[in-house]
Amino acid sequence: MIPASADDPMRLAVFASGGGSNLGAILNAIAAERLRARVVAVVTDRPGAGALERAAERGIPTHVLPPSDFDSEGAFEETLLEATSEAEAVALAGYLKKIPGRVVRAFPHRMLNIHPALLPAFGGRGMYGRRVHAAVIEHGCKISGATVHLVDAAYDTGPIVMQDAVTVTSNDTPESLAKRVLAVEHTIYPRALGLLAEDRLRLDGRIVHIRPSSRTSPLFR
Ligand code: GRF
């Protein structure tokens, strides 16, 4: 991918099923010029998703596509491909449905997901939302955190791009832990997307290397 510039930001589609606070963090990072991207589409499976309101406020095209509305997986795939046709990268931000294989393959190494735990622990099918944090507490973990990873064919198994940790305290409830993890998500997701936009991610097997920034140091401007 050609690195994004101020004139040519990375065209991003965001998929969300829930409140859309990660979408909000992405949009804030773009507005603050910390992320050279433009959100060209917001896709959801739920008509009530909060992400829709956030997108509408900024005039971003939205697509409400419940998989059950489609006669076949093929028809669902086609419609998702059409909805993302303007995008060169995809950010999954709390999207709860499985992304069909053809759509994943349309964005090779350019589809990211954020998960509210330190993968590979506490991930996989059915591990989302409150359940993740409840499982972390029940297991007695002393730290948890958030993971941004590349999306592959399975749930939560793709190469890890970025992680950050929070301490789990003995007073934590799933809700209190979720809140602290979400704050970390809002920091690392725009950062990881920024690396993608700057074309700084290099995949070696399942190791993601981050190339140094090619931007001129402010000292020499
Ligand atoms: C986040 O915790 C994210 O890690 C997970 O779903 C949640 C979405 O939250 N995949 P929001 O809709 O961005 O507020």
CSV table of C-alpha atoms and ligand atoms in Angstrom, one decimal:
chain,number,residue,atom,x,y,z
A,1,MET,CA,0.0,0.0,0.0
A,2,ILE,CA,1.2,3.5,-0.7
A,3,PRO,CA,1.7,5.4,2.6
A,4,ALA,CA,-1.2,7.7,3.3
A,5,SER,CA,-0.5,11.4,3.2
A,6,ALA,CA,-2.4,14.5,4.3
A,7,ASP,CA,-3.7,14.8,0.7
A,8,ASP,CA,-4.3,11.1,0.3
A,9,PRO,CA,-5.5,9.6,3.6
A,10,MET,CA,-6.1,5.8,3.9
A,11,ARG,CA,-9.7,5.1,3.0
A,12,LEU,CA,-11.1,3.0,5.9
A,13,ALA,CA,-14.3,1.0,6.4
A,14,VAL,CA,-15.2,0.4,10.1
A,15,PHE,CA,-17.5,-2.5,11.1
A,16,ALA,CA,-19.2,-2.2,14.5
A,17,SER,CA,-22.2,-3.9,16.2
A,18,GLY,CA,-22.3,-1.9,19.4
A,19,GLY,CA,-21.9,1.5,20.9
A,20,GLY,CA,-19.1,2.5,18.6
A,21,SER,CA,-16.7,4.1,21.1
A,22,ASN,CA,-13.8,2.7,19.2
A,23,LEU,CA,-15.2,4.2,16.0
A,24,GLY,CA,-15.4,7.5,18.0
A,25,ALA,CA,-11.7,7.2,19.0
A,26,ILE,CA,-10.7,6.6,15.4
A,27,LEU,CA,-12.7,9.6,14.2
A,28,ASN,CA,-11.2,11.8,17.0
A,29,ALA,CA,-7.7,10.6,16.1
A,30,ILE,CA,-8.4,11.6,12.4
A,31,ALA,CA,-9.8,15.0,13.5
A,32,ALA,CA,-6.7,15.6,15.6
A,33,GLU,CA,-4.4,14.6,12.7
A,34,ARG,CA,-2.9,11.7,14.6
A,35,LEU,CA,-4.3,9.2,12.0
A,36,ARG,CA,-4.1,9.9,8.3
A,37,ALA,CA,-7.3,8.2,7.3
A,38,ARG,CA,-10.8,8.9,6.1
A,39,VAL,CA,-13.7,6.7,7.2
A,40,VAL,CA,-15.6,6.0,3.9
A,41,ALA,CA,-18.1,3.5,5.3
A,42,VAL,CA,-19.5,2.2,8.5
A,43,VAL,CA,-21.0,-1.2,8.4
A,44,THR,CA,-23.2,-2.8,11.1
A,45,ASP,CA,-25.4,-5.9,11.5
A,46,ARG,CA,-27.7,-4.1,14.0
A,47,PRO,CA,-30.1,-1.3,13.1
A,48,GLY,CA,-29.7,0.1,16.7
A,49,ALA,CA,-25.9,0.2,16.8
A,50,GLY,CA,-24.6,3.4,18.4
A,51,ALA,CA,-21.9,3.5,15.7
A,52,LEU,CA,-24.6,4.6,13.2
A,53,GLU,CA,-25.3,7.8,15.1
A,54,ARG,CA,-21.6,8.6,15.3
A,55,ALA,CA,-21.2,8.0,11.6
A,56,ALA,CA,-24.3,10.1,10.7
A,57,GLU,CA,-23.1,13.0,12.8
A,58,ARG,CA,-20.0,13.2,10.5
A,59,GLY,CA,-21.8,12.5,7.3
A,60,ILE,CA,-20.2,9.0,6.8
A,61,PRO,CA,-22.2,6.6,4.6
A,62,THR,CA,-23.7,3.7,6.7
A,63,HIS,CA,-24.7,0.2,5.8
A,64,VAL,CA,-27.1,-1.8,8.0
A,65,LEU,CA,-26.6,-5.4,6.9
A,66,PRO,CA,-28.0,-8.1,9.2
A,67,PRO,CA,-26.7,-11.4,7.8
A,68,SER,CA,-30.2,-13.0,8.4
A,69,ASP,CA,-31.6,-10.6,5.7
A,70,PHE,CA,-29.7,-12.5,3.0
A,71,ASP,CA,-30.7,-15.7,1.3
A,72,SER,CA,-27.2,-17.0,1.0
A,73,GLU,CA,-23.7,-16.4,2.3
A,74,GLY,CA,-22.8,-15.5,-1.3
A,75,ALA,CA,-25.3,-12.7,-1.4
A,76,PHE,CA,-24.1,-11.3,2.0
A,77,GLU,CA,-20.5,-11.4,0.8
A,78,GLU,CA,-21.4,-9.5,-2.4
A,79,THR,CA,-23.2,-6.8,-0.5
A,80,LEU,CA,-20.3,-6.4,2.0
A,81,LEU,CA,-17.8,-6.2,-0.9
A,82,GLU,CA,-20.0,-3.5,-2.4
A,83,ALA,CA,-20.3,-1.6,0.8
A,84,THR,CA,-16.5,-1.6,1.3
A,85,SER,CA,-15.6,-1.0,-2.4
A,86,GLU,CA,-14.3,2.5,-1.7
A,87,ALA,CA,-12.1,1.3,1.2
A,88,GLU,CA,-8.5,0.2,1.1
A,89,ALA,CA,-8.5,-1.1,4.7
A,90,VAL,CA,-11.0,-2.3,7.3
A,91,ALA,CA,-11.2,-1.9,11.0
A,92,LEU,CA,-13.4,-4.3,13.0
A,93,ALA,CA,-14.5,-2.4,16.0
A,94,GLY,CA,-16.8,-4.6,18.1
A,95,TYR,CA,-18.3,-6.3,15.1
A,96,LEU,CA,-19.8,-9.5,16.4
A,97,LYS,CA,-20.6,-11.4,13.2
A,98,LYS,CA,-18.0,-13.6,11.4
A,99,ILE,CA,-16.6,-11.8,8.3
A,100,PRO,CA,-17.1,-14.0,5.2
A,101,GLY,CA,-13.8,-15.4,3.8
A,102,ARG,CA,-14.1,-13.5,0.5
A,103,VAL,CA,-14.3,-10.2,2.3
A,104,VAL,CA,-11.2,-11.1,4.5
A,105,ARG,CA,-9.3,-12.0,1.4
A,106,ALA,CA,-10.3,-8.8,-0.3
A,107,PHE,CA,-8.2,-6.9,2.3
A,108,PRO,CA,-5.0,-9.0,2.7
A,109,HIS,CA,-3.1,-7.7,5.8
A,110,ARG,CA,-5.3,-4.7,5.7
A,111,MET,CA,-8.1,-5.8,8.0
A,112,LEU,CA,-7.5,-5.2,11.7
A,113,ASN,CA,-9.6,-6.2,14.8
A,114,ILE,CA,-9.5,-5.1,18.4
A,115,HIS,CA,-10.1,-7.6,21.2
A,116,PRO,CA,-10.6,-6.7,24.9
A,117,ALA,CA,-8.0,-9.1,26.3
A,118,LEU,CA,-4.4,-10.1,25.9
A,119,LEU,CA,-4.6,-12.7,23.0
A,120,PRO,CA,-4.1,-15.6,22.6
A,121,ALA,CA,-5.8,-15.9,26.0
A,122,PHE,CA,-9.5,-15.2,26.4
A,123,GLY,CA,-10.3,-15.1,22.7
A,124,GLY,CA,-12.2,-17.2,20.2
A,125,ARG,CA,-15.8,-17.9,19.3
A,126,GLY,CA,-18.3,-16.6,21.9
A,127,MET,CA,-15.6,-14.6,23.7
A,128,TYR,CA,-16.8,-11.0,23.5
A,129,GLY,CA,-18.0,-8.2,25.7
A,130,ARG,CA,-18.6,-8.8,29.4
A,131,ARG,CA,-17.9,-12.6,29.1
A,132,VAL,CA,-14.2,-11.8,28.3
A,133,HIS,CA,-13.7,-9.7,31.4
A,134,ALA,CA,-15.7,-12.1,33.6
A,135,ALA,CA,-13.5,-15.0,32.4
A,136,VAL,CA,-10.3,-13.0,33.1
A,137,ILE,CA,-11.4,-12.2,36.7
A,138,GLU,CA,-12.7,-15.8,37.3
A,139,HIS,CA,-9.3,-17.1,36.2
A,140,GLY,CA,-7.5,-14.9,38.7
A,141,CYS,CA,-5.4,-13.1,36.1
A,142,LYS,CA,-3.4,-10.2,37.5
A,143,ILE,CA,-3.2,-8.4,34.2
A,144,SER,CA,-5.5,-8.0,31.2
A,145,GLY,CA,-5.5,-5.6,28.3
A,146,ALA,CA,-6.3,-5.1,24.7
A,147,THR,CA,-5.0,-6.6,21.5
A,148,VAL,CA,-5.0,-5.3,17.9
A,149,HIS,CA,-4.4,-8.0,15.4
A,150,LEU,CA,-4.6,-8.7,11.7
A,151,VAL,CA,-7.8,-10.6,10.8
A,152,ASP,CA,-7.4,-14.2,9.3
A,153,ALA,CA,-10.0,-16.8,8.6
A,154,ALA,CA,-10.7,-17.7,12.3
A,155,TYR,CA,-11.8,-15.8,15.4
A,156,ASP,CA,-9.0,-13.8,17.2
A,157,THR,CA,-6.1,-15.8,15.8
A,158,GLY,CA,-4.4,-13.4,13.4
A,159,PRO,CA,-0.9,-12.0,13.9
A,160,ILE,CA,-0.7,-9.5,16.8
A,161,VAL,CA,0.1,-5.9,15.8
A,162,MET,CA,-0.1,-4.1,19.2
A,163,GLN,CA,-1.1,-4.9,22.8
A,164,ASP,CA,-1.2,-2.9,26.1
A,165,ALA,CA,-2.0,-4.2,29.6
A,166,VAL,CA,-4.0,-3.0,32.6
A,167,THR,CA,-3.7,-4.4,36.2
A,168,VAL,CA,-6.6,-6.5,37.4
A,169,THR,CA,-7.4,-5.6,41.0
A,170,SER,CA,-9.2,-7.8,43.6
A,171,ASN,CA,-12.1,-5.4,43.6
A,172,ASP,CA,-12.6,-5.5,39.8
A,173,THR,CA,-16.0,-6.4,38.3
A,174,PRO,CA,-16.4,-7.2,34.6
A,175,GLU,CA,-17.7,-3.7,34.2
A,176,SER,CA,-14.9,-1.9,36.0
A,177,LEU,CA,-12.3,-3.9,34.1
A,178,ALA,CA,-14.1,-3.4,30.8
A,179,LYS,CA,-13.9,0.4,31.4
A,180,ARG,CA,-10.1,0.4,32.0
A,181,VAL,CA,-9.5,-1.9,29.0
A,182,LEU,CA,-11.7,0.2,26.8
A,183,ALA,CA,-9.6,3.3,27.6
A,184,VAL,CA,-6.5,1.3,26.4
A,185,GLU,CA,-8.4,0.3,23.3
A,186,HIS,CA,-9.1,3.9,22.4
A,187,THR,CA,-5.3,4.6,22.5
A,188,ILE,CA,-3.9,1.6,20.8
A,189,TYR,CA,-6.4,1.1,18.0
A,190,PRO,CA,-5.9,4.5,16.3
A,191,ARG,CA,-2.1,4.0,16.8
A,192,ALA,CA,-2.1,0.6,15.1
A,193,LEU,CA,-4.3,1.9,12.3
A,194,GLY,CA,-1.8,4.8,11.9
A,195,LEU,CA,1.0,2.3,11.4
A,196,LEU,CA,-1.1,0.6,8.7
A,197,ALA,CA,-1.8,3.9,7.0
A,198,GLU,CA,1.9,4.8,7.0
A,199,ASP,CA,2.6,1.3,5.5
A,200,ARG,CA,4.9,0.5,8.4
A,201,LEU,CA,3.7,-3.1,9.2
A,202,ARG,CA,5.7,-6.0,7.8
A,203,LEU,CA,4.6,-9.6,8.3
A,204,ASP,CA,7.2,-12.3,8.8
A,205,GLY,CA,5.4,-15.6,9.4
A,206,ARG,CA,3.1,-14.6,12.2
A,207,ILE,CA,5.4,-11.9,13.5
A,208,VAL,CA,4.4,-8.3,12.7
A,209,HIS,CA,7.5,-6.1,12.5
A,210,ILE,CA,7.0,-2.3,12.8
A,211,ARG,CA,9.3,-0.3,10.5
A,212,PRO,CA,10.6,3.0,11.9
A,213,SER,CA,8.9,6.1,10.7
A,214,SER,CA,10.2,7.6,7.5
A,215,ARG,CA,8.8,11.0,8.4
A,216,THR,CA,11.5,13.7,8.8
A,217,SER,CA,12.3,14.5,12.3
A,218,PRO,CA,10.7,17.8,13.4
A,219,LEU,CA,14.2,18.9,14.3
A,220,PHE,CA,15.2,19.0,10.6
A,221,ARG,CA,12.0,20.5,9.2
B,1,GRF,C1,-14.6,-3.4,22.5
B,1,GRF,O1,-14.4,-3.9,23.8
B,1,GRF,C2,-13.8,-4.2,21.5
B,1,GRF,O2,-12.6,-4.7,22.0
B,1,GRF,C3,-14.7,-5.4,21.2
B,1,GRF,O3,-16.0,-4.9,21.3
B,1,GRF,C4,-16.1,-3.7,22.1
B,1,GRF,C5,-16.6,-2.6,21.2
B,1,GRF,O4,-16.9,-1.5,21.9
B,1,GRF,N1,-14.3,-6.1,20.0
B,1,GRF,P1,-17.4,-0.2,21.1
B,1,GRF,O5,-18.6,-0.5,20.3
B,1,GRF,O6,-16.2,0.3,20.3
B,1,GRF,O7,-17.7,0.8,22.2
